[in-house]
Tab-separated table of C-alpha atoms in Angstrom:
chain	number	residue	atom	x	y	z
A	5	MET	CA	56.363	77.032	126.213
A	6	THR	CA	54.731	74.158	124.121
A	7	ARG	CA	55.721	73.217	120.621
A	8	VAL	CA	53.136	71.499	118.634
A	9	LEU	CA	54.468	69.713	115.453
A	10	LEU	CA	51.475	69.730	112.982
A	11	VAL	CA	51.781	67.100	110.510
A	12	ARG	CA	49.842	66.535	107.452
A	13	HIS	CA	49.177	62.748	106.646
A	14	GLY	CA	50.875	60.985	103.527
A	15	GLU	CA	49.382	60.560	100.341
A	16	THR	CA	46.293	58.668	99.433
A	17	GLU	CA	44.822	57.785	96.009
A	18	TRP	CA	42.348	60.410	96.176
A	19	ASN	CA	45.317	62.935	96.892
A	20	ARG	CA	46.898	61.758	93.793
A	21	VAL	CA	43.788	61.986	91.456
A	22	GLU	CA	42.223	65.075	93.281
A	23	ARG	CA	38.848	64.184	95.009
A	24	PHE	CA	37.339	65.924	98.062
A	25	ARG	CA	38.180	63.425	100.722
A	26	GLY	CA	36.765	64.953	103.948
A	27	ARG	CA	35.370	62.150	106.303
A	28	THR	CA	35.816	59.422	103.639
A	29	ASP	CA	38.081	56.844	105.480
A	30	ILE	CA	40.742	56.318	102.958
A	31	GLU	CA	43.980	54.593	103.510
A	32	LEU	CA	47.394	55.723	102.687
A	33	ASN	CA	48.985	54.549	99.351
A	34	ALA	CA	52.262	52.986	98.775
A	35	THR	CA	53.735	56.455	98.423
A	36	GLY	CA	52.031	57.752	101.562
A	37	ARG	CA	53.244	54.930	103.525
A	38	SER	CA	56.850	55.673	102.529
A	39	GLN	CA	56.102	59.257	103.565
A	40	ALA	CA	55.017	58.215	106.738
A	41	GLN	CA	58.297	56.190	107.290
A	42	ALA	CA	60.382	59.297	106.362
A	43	ILE	CA	58.533	61.456	108.633
A	44	ALA	CA	59.130	58.983	111.420
A	45	GLN	CA	62.750	58.857	110.775
A	46	ARG	CA	63.230	62.608	110.963
A	47	LEU	CA	61.286	62.978	114.083
A	48	SER	CA	62.948	59.746	115.952
A	49	SER	CA	65.534	61.872	117.970
A	50	TRP	CA	62.943	64.272	119.360
A	51	GLN	CA	61.727	63.928	122.747
A	52	MET	CA	57.745	63.791	122.465
A	53	GLU	CA	55.218	63.793	125.177
A	54	ALA	CA	52.348	62.753	123.291
A	55	ILE	CA	51.237	61.880	119.738
A	56	TYR	CA	47.750	62.803	118.612
A	57	SER	CA	45.908	61.932	115.451
A	58	SER	CA	42.644	62.403	113.605
A	59	PRO	CA	40.657	59.154	113.745
A	60	LEU	CA	40.504	58.707	109.752
A	61	LYS	CA	42.973	55.907	108.716
A	62	ARG	CA	45.140	57.979	106.507
A	63	ALA	CA	46.023	60.087	109.760
A	64	LEU	CA	46.497	57.285	111.921
A	65	GLN	CA	48.638	55.312	109.256
A	66	THR	CA	50.734	58.370	109.314
A	67	ALA	CA	51.072	58.719	113.079
A	68	GLN	CA	51.742	55.233	113.750
A	69	PRO	CA	55.218	54.915	112.516
A	70	ILE	CA	56.169	58.470	114.133
A	71	ALA	CA	54.783	56.942	117.473
A	72	GLN	CA	57.064	53.799	117.203
A	73	ALA	CA	60.115	55.709	116.449
A	74	CYS	CA	59.265	58.054	119.226
A	75	GLY	CA	58.476	55.193	121.592
A	76	ARG	CA	54.845	56.499	122.316
A	77	GLU	CA	51.109	55.580	121.808
A	78	VAL	CA	48.905	57.374	119.213
A	79	GLN	CA	45.907	58.795	120.797
A	80	ALA	CA	42.904	59.741	118.561
A	81	LEU	CA	41.612	63.053	118.798
A	82	ASP	CA	38.250	63.618	117.338
A	83	PRO	CA	38.231	67.096	116.900
A	84	ILE	CA	40.876	67.266	114.342
A	85	ILE	CA	39.160	65.076	112.131
A	86	ASP	CA	38.745	66.301	108.291
A	87	ILE	CA	36.217	68.924	107.417
A	88	ASP	CA	32.867	67.522	106.597
A	89	TYR	CA	32.381	68.041	102.867
A	90	GLY	CA	28.957	66.706	103.080
A	91	ASP	CA	27.372	66.451	99.549
A	92	CYS	CA	30.492	67.353	98.074
A	93	ALA	CA	32.608	64.385	99.439
A	94	GLY	CA	34.232	62.022	96.697
A	95	LEU	CA	33.912	64.796	94.019
A	96	SER	CA	36.686	65.869	91.806
A	97	PRO	CA	37.069	69.558	91.475
A	98	GLU	CA	35.567	69.462	88.044
A	99	GLU	CA	32.469	67.543	89.363
A	100	PHE	CA	32.431	69.900	92.073
A	101	SER	CA	32.385	73.044	89.591
A	102	THR	CA	29.864	71.291	87.622
A	103	ARG	CA	27.213	70.389	90.493
A	104	HIS	CA	27.806	73.369	92.571
A	105	PRO	CA	29.142	76.271	90.457
A	106	ASP	CA	28.323	79.132	93.016
A	107	LEU	CA	29.999	77.140	95.954
A	108	PHE	CA	32.975	76.284	93.889
A	109	GLU	CA	33.590	79.967	93.069
A	110	LYS	CA	33.043	80.891	96.615
A	111	TRP	CA	35.285	78.067	97.761
A	112	ARG	CA	37.728	79.132	95.448
A	113	ASP	CA	37.670	82.947	95.823
A	114	ALA	CA	36.528	83.648	99.435
A	115	PRO	CA	36.547	80.307	101.381
A	116	GLN	CA	35.712	82.030	104.568
A	117	GLY	CA	32.112	82.371	103.245
A	118	ALA	CA	31.655	78.778	101.979
A	119	ARG	CA	29.578	76.054	103.677
A	120	PHE	CA	29.314	72.771	102.255
A	121	PRO	CA	25.939	71.370	101.609
A	122	ARG	CA	24.961	69.085	104.564
A	123	GLY	CA	28.507	69.602	105.772
A	124	GLU	CA	30.816	72.211	107.557
A	125	SER	CA	32.335	75.641	106.995
A	126	LEU	CA	35.810	76.674	107.781
A	127	ASP	CA	34.205	78.533	110.884
A	128	ASP	CA	32.732	75.316	112.094
A	129	LEU	CA	35.845	73.473	111.783
A	130	ARG	CA	37.693	76.054	113.877
A	131	ARG	CA	35.238	75.995	116.473
A	132	ARG	CA	35.811	72.487	117.114
A	133	ALA	CA	39.444	71.938	116.585
A	134	TRP	CA	41.166	74.879	118.048
A	135	PRO	CA	39.900	74.522	121.387
A	136	ALA	CA	41.406	70.886	121.140
A	137	VAL	CA	44.628	72.117	120.280
A	138	GLU	CA	44.542	74.663	123.265
A	139	GLU	CA	43.766	71.875	125.551
A	140	VAL	CA	46.597	69.795	124.170
A	141	CYS	CA	49.032	72.775	124.948
A	142	SER	CA	47.756	73.212	128.401
A	143	ALA	CA	47.992	69.391	129.168
A	144	HIS	CA	51.599	69.345	127.884
A	145	GLU	CA	53.106	72.543	129.023
A	146	GLY	CA	56.739	72.839	128.401
A	147	GLY	CA	56.721	70.036	126.219
A	148	THR	CA	56.445	68.893	122.665
A	149	VAL	CA	53.554	67.087	120.959
A	150	ILE	CA	52.766	65.908	117.417
A	151	LEU	CA	49.214	66.335	116.024
A	152	VAL	CA	48.680	64.518	112.691
A	153	SER	CA	45.713	65.896	110.734
A	154	HIS	CA	44.526	67.160	107.231
A	155	VAL	CA	45.201	69.950	104.932
A	156	VAL	CA	42.103	71.868	105.609
A	157	VAL	CA	42.403	71.386	109.429
A	158	ASN	CA	45.974	72.224	109.351
A	159	ARG	CA	45.597	75.509	107.402
A	160	VAL	CA	42.585	76.466	109.792
A	161	LEU	CA	44.716	75.802	112.818
A	162	ILE	CA	47.476	77.653	111.449
A	163	CYS	CA	45.444	80.614	110.661
A	164	ALA	CA	44.017	80.519	114.372
A	165	ALA	CA	47.576	80.646	115.593
A	166	LEU	CA	48.653	83.623	113.665
A	167	GLY	CA	45.237	85.223	114.679
A	168	VAL	CA	44.049	85.766	110.771
A	169	GLY	CA	40.777	85.190	109.252
A	170	HIS	CA	40.295	82.325	106.761
A	171	SER	CA	40.623	84.574	103.981
A	172	SER	CA	44.268	83.562	104.212
A	173	PHE	CA	43.307	80.054	103.943
A	174	TRP	CA	44.568	79.327	100.318
A	175	LYS	CA	47.983	81.344	101.213
A	176	ILE	CA	49.135	78.682	103.424
A	177	GLY	CA	50.924	75.752	101.612
A	178	GLN	CA	50.470	72.387	103.049
A	179	ASP	CA	51.720	69.224	101.127
A	180	ASN	CA	51.198	65.728	101.881
A	181	ALA	CA	53.526	64.580	104.884
A	182	ALA	CA	54.509	68.137	105.527
A	183	ILE	CA	55.521	69.242	109.006
A	184	ASN	CA	54.759	72.734	110.540
A	185	VAL	CA	55.801	73.732	114.113
A	186	ILE	CA	53.599	76.057	116.274
A	187	GLU	CA	54.955	77.375	119.647
A	188	ALA	CA	52.489	78.443	122.394
A	189	GLU	CA	53.531	80.851	124.934
A	190	GLN	CA	51.650	82.808	127.430
A	191	THR	CA	51.543	85.860	124.949
A	192	GLY	CA	50.063	83.760	122.147
A	193	TYR	CA	51.445	81.502	119.443
A	194	ARG	CA	54.234	81.550	116.723
A	195	LEU	CA	54.676	79.795	113.786
A	196	LEU	CA	58.070	78.579	113.578
A	197	LEU	CA	58.068	76.268	110.520
A	198	LEU	CA	55.506	76.033	107.555
A	199	ASN	CA	54.979	72.969	105.206
A	200	ASP	CA	58.440	71.505	105.423
A	201	THR	CA	59.048	68.334	103.600
A	202	CYS	CA	62.868	68.001	103.396
A	203	HIS	CA	62.478	64.494	104.868
A	204	LEU	CA	61.035	63.741	101.666
A	205	GLU	CA	64.100	64.401	99.395
A	206	SER	CA	65.305	60.815	99.547
A	207	LEU	CA	62.009	59.542	98.224
A	208	SER	CA	62.166	61.538	95.084
A	209	GLY	CA	65.411	59.702	93.704
């Protein structure tokens, strides 16, 4: 049995103002850095075999305080990089709906059928990211590992773990700095924790 703590990175300015981030390499803002420290404090007593992260700065900057608290090094894992939004990267939702109205409706109503121009679909993401998670689980059988990634990636991985299609994509809550726990067994995967942000309560005061 392997436990995977799937963490979403902390807040960036493009989270705050709502822009499609994707492969754009944005750093955490001040709130995001505080969130990363809060995650690290919460997980400091856990025994982690390894900590993996998307290679983008916002994920690495979230993973680094966790790694320091747990006495581990961060290992970049390219397959869990954020979705490639292609021509839509950097757009606000309003700009997206104006420039690509048909795709906007599909992304909103049937994301399983959406493909970003010169970018990826959710199926593309799943084909590259899920095998990497399975390899991590095999490499650390019986242990606990952390993967720090992105909202779209985390939703897709949770769908894969549950064995459901991407029509369920929008049903999965995934806030900045959220923790999810997936347990891998010989018989399959179980979701033990979803979108937990209780470690951020001290920041709201």
